[in-house]
Short mmCIF file of C-alpha atoms in Angstrom, two decimals:
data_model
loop_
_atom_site.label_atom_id
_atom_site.label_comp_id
_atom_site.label_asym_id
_atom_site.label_seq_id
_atom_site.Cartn_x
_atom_site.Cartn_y
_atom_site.Cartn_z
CA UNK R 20 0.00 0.00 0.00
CA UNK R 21 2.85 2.08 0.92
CA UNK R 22 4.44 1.63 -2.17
CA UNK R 23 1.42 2.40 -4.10
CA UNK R 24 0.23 5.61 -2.56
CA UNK R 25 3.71 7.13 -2.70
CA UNK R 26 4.24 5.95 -6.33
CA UNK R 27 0.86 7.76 -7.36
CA UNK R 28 1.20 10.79 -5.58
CA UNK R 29 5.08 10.88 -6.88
CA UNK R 30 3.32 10.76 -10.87
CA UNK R 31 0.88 13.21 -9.76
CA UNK R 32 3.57 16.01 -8.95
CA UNK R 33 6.26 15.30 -11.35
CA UNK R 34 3.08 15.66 -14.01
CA UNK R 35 2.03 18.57 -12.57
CA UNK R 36 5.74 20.09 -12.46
CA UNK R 37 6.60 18.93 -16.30
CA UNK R 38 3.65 21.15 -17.53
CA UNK R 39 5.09 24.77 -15.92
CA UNK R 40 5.17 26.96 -18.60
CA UNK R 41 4.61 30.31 -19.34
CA UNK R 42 0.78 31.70 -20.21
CA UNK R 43 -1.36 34.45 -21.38
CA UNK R 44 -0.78 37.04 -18.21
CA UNK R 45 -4.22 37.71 -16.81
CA UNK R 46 -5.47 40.03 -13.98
CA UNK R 47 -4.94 38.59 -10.19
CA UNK R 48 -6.89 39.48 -7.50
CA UNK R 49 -6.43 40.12 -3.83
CA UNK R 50 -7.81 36.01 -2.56
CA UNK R 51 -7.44 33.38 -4.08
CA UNK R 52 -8.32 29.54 -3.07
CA UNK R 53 -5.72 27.01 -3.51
CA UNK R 54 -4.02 23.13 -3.25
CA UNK R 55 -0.82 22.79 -1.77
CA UNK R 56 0.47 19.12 -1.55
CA UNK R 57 3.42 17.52 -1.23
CA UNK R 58 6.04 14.47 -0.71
CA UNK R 59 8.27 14.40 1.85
CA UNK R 60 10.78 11.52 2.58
CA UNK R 61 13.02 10.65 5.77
CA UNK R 62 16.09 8.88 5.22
CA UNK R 63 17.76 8.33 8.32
CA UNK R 64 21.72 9.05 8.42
CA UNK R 65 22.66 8.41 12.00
CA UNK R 66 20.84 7.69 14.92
CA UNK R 67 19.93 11.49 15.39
CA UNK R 68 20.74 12.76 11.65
CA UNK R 69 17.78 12.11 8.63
CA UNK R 70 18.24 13.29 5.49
CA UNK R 71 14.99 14.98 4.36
CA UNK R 72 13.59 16.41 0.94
CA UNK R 73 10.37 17.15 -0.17
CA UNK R 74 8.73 18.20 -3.46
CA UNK R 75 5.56 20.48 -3.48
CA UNK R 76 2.74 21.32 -6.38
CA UNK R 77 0.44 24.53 -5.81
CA UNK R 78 -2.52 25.20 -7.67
CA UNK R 79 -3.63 28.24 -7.67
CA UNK R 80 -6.71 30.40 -9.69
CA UNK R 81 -9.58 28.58 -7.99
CA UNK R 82 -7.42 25.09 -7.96
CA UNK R 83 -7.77 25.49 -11.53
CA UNK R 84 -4.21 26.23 -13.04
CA UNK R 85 -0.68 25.11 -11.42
CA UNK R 86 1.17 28.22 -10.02
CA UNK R 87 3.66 26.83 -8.71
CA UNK R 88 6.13 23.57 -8.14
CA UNK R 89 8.78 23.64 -5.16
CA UNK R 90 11.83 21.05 -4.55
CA UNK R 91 13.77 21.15 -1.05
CA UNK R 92 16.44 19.15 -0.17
CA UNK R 93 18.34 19.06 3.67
CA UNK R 94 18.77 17.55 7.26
CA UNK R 95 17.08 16.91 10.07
CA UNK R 96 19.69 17.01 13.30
CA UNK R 97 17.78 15.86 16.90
CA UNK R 98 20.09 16.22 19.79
CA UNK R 99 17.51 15.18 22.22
CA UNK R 100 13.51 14.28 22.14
CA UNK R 101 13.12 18.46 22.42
CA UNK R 102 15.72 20.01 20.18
CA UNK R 103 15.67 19.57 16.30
CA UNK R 104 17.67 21.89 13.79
CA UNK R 105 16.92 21.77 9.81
CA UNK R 106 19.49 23.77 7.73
CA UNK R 107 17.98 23.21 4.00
CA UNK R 108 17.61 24.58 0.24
CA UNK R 109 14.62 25.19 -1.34
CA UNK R 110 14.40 25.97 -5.38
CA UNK R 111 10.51 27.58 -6.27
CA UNK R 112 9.54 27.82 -10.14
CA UNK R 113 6.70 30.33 -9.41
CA UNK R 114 3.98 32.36 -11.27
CA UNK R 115 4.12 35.83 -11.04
CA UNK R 116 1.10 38.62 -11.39
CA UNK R 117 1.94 38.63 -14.94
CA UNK R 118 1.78 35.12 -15.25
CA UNK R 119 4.76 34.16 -16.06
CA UNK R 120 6.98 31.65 -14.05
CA UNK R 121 10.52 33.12 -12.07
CA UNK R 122 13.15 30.76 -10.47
CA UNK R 123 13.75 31.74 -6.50
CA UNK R 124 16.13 29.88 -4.59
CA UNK R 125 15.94 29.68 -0.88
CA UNK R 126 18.33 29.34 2.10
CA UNK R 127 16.56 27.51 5.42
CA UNK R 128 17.16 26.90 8.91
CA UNK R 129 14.59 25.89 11.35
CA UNK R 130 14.93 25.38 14.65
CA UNK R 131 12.02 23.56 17.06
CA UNK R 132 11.20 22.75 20.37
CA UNK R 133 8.69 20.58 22.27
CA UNK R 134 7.44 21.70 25.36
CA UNK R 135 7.67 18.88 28.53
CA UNK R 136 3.75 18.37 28.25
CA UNK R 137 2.47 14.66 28.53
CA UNK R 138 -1.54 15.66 28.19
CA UNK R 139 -0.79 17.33 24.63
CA UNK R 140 1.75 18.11 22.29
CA UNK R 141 2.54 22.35 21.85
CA UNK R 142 5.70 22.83 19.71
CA UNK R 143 7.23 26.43 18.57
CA UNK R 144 9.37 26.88 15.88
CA UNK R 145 11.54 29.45 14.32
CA UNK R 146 11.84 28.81 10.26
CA UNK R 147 14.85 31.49 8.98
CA UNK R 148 14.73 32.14 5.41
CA UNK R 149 17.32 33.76 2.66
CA UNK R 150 15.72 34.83 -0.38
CA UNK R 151 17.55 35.08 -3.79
CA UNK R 152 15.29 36.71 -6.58
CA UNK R 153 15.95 38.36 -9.71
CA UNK R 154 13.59 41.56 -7.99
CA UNK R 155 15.69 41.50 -5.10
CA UNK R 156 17.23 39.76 -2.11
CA UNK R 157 15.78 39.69 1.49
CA UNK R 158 14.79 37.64 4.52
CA UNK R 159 12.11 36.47 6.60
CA UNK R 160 11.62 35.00 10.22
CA UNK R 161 8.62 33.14 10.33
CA UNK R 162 8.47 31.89 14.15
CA UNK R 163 5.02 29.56 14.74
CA UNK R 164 3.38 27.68 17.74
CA UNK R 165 1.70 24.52 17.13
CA UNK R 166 -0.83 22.81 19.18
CA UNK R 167 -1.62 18.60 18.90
CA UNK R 168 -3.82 16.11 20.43
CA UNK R 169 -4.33 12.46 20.05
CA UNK R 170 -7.57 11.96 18.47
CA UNK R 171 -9.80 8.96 20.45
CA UNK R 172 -9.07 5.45 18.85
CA UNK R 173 -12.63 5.13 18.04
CA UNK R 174 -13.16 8.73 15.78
CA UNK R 175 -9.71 8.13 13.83
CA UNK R 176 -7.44 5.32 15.05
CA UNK R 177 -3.45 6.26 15.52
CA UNK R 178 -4.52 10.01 14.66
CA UNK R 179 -3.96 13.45 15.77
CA UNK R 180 -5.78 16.80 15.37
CA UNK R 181 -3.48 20.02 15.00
CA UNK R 182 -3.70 23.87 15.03
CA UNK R 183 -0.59 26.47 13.97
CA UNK R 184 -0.36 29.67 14.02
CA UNK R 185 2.49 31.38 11.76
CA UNK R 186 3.12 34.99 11.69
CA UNK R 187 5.66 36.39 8.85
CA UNK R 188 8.50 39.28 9.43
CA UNK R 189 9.47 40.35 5.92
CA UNK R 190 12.80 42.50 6.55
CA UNK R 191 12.51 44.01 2.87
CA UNK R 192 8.96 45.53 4.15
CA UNK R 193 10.69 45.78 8.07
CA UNK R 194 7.23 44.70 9.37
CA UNK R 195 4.91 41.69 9.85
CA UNK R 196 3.42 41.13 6.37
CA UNK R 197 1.49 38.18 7.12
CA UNK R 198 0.02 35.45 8.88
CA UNK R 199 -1.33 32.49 8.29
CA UNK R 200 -3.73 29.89 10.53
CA UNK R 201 -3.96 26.24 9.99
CA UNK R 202 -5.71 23.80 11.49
CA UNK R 203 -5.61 19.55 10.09
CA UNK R 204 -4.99 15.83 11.15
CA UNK R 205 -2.24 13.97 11.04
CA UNK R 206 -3.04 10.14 10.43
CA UNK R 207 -0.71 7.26 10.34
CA UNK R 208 -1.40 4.95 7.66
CA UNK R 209 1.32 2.19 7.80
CA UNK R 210 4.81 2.21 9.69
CA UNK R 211 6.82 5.41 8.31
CA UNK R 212 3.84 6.69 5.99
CA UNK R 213 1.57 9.03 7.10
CA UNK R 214 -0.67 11.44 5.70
CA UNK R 215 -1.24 15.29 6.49
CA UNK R 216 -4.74 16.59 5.51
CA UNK R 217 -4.87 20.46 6.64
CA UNK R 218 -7.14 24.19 5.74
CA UNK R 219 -5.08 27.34 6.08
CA UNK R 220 -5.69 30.54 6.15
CA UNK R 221 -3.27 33.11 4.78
CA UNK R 222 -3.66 37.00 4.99
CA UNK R 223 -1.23 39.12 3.49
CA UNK R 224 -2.34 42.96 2.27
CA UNK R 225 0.55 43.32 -0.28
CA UNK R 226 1.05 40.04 -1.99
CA UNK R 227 -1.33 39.71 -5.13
CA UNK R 228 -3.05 36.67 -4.14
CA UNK R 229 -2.49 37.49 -0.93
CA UNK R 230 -5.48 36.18 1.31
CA UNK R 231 -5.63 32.47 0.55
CA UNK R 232 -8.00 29.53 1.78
CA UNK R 233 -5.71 26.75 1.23
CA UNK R 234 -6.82 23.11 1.25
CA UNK R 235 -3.63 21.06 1.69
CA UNK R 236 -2.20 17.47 1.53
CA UNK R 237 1.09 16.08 2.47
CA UNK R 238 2.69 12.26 2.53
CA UNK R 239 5.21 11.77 4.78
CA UNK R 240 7.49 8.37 4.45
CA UNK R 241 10.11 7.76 6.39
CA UNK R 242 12.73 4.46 4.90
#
């Protein structure tokens, strides 16, 4: 089954990412609603090292049109059950307003930590970001809390029920730009595969779509 889902959902995206291509530009508006999904995959190194990467489609225009595809590829270093540190590259082939697609490339480091709570999980995170565009370098800190709970083994066996918030600090705009709410469940499907389904809520003034209700997906295998 494993095998299967991740072999489907690999064709999907690579599909999706072989058909970028430039288009007739066409007006954007301020919201938008959207499909982000991805692939990630563990691979571990050491006994507290993984090798991670992940490849990501998003549809954009009413889930009618791809806008963009994303490919990261890093590490996952856990000192201890609390600490973990992700240092990673991330290469987007995005639409822009005039809809036509740009090559960003990204430099990432996140750092995490659990909280000592048995009754629940609560997490916060701190995701740095280097931005190399052809309009412009910059940076953002996106810091985020996240709160989980085992879901009863009768509603949704071996799954869990999430809520993140994310705020954004853009330092090209020296303010917080945007935010974005998301809510999901987390659901274990087999041993290292599980499967993300999530709604998020982004609002952003300045970016044009820049308030987004995002439906989302995301596989997560570990080998």
């Amino acid at each position: 089954m494993k095998k299967n889902v991740l072999a489907l959902s690999a064709v999907i995206c690579l599909c999706a990412l072989a058909s970028v291509r430039a288009q007739t530009p066409d007006l954007v508006g301020p919201e938008d609603n959207q499909s982000w999904n991805d692939i990630q995959v563990f691979v571990p190194m050491t006994a507290k090292v993984d090798f991670w990467a992940v490849l990501t489609t998003r549809f954009g225009k009413n889930v009618s049109r791809l806008n963009d595809g994303r490919f990261a590829v890093g590490v996952v270093i856990k000192p201890n059950k609390a600490w973990s540190l992700q240092p990673f590259y991330l290469q987007i082939n995005a639409r822009n307003t005039r809809g036509k697609f740009r090559i960003e490339h990204r430099l990432n480091l996140r750092i995490g930590y659990k909280f000592p709570i048995k009754k629940f999980g609560l997490s916060h995170r701190s995701l740095f970001e280097y931005r190399i565009r052809p309009t412009g370098n910059s940076w953002r800190y996106r810091p985020s809390l996240t709160f989980e709970k085992d879901l009863p083994g009768k509603l949704i066996p071996k799954a869990k029920f999430y809520v993140t918030e994310e705020p954004f600090y853009d330092s090209s705009l020296k303010r917080f730009s945007r935010n974005r709410l998301s809510f999901g469940i987390n659901k274990t499907l087999s041993n290292g595969l599980s499967l993300e389904i999530y709604y998020l809520r982004q609002n952003d003034g300045i970016s044009r779509p820049g308030d987004l209700n995002v439906i989302g997906t995301s596989f997560k295998l570990k080998l």
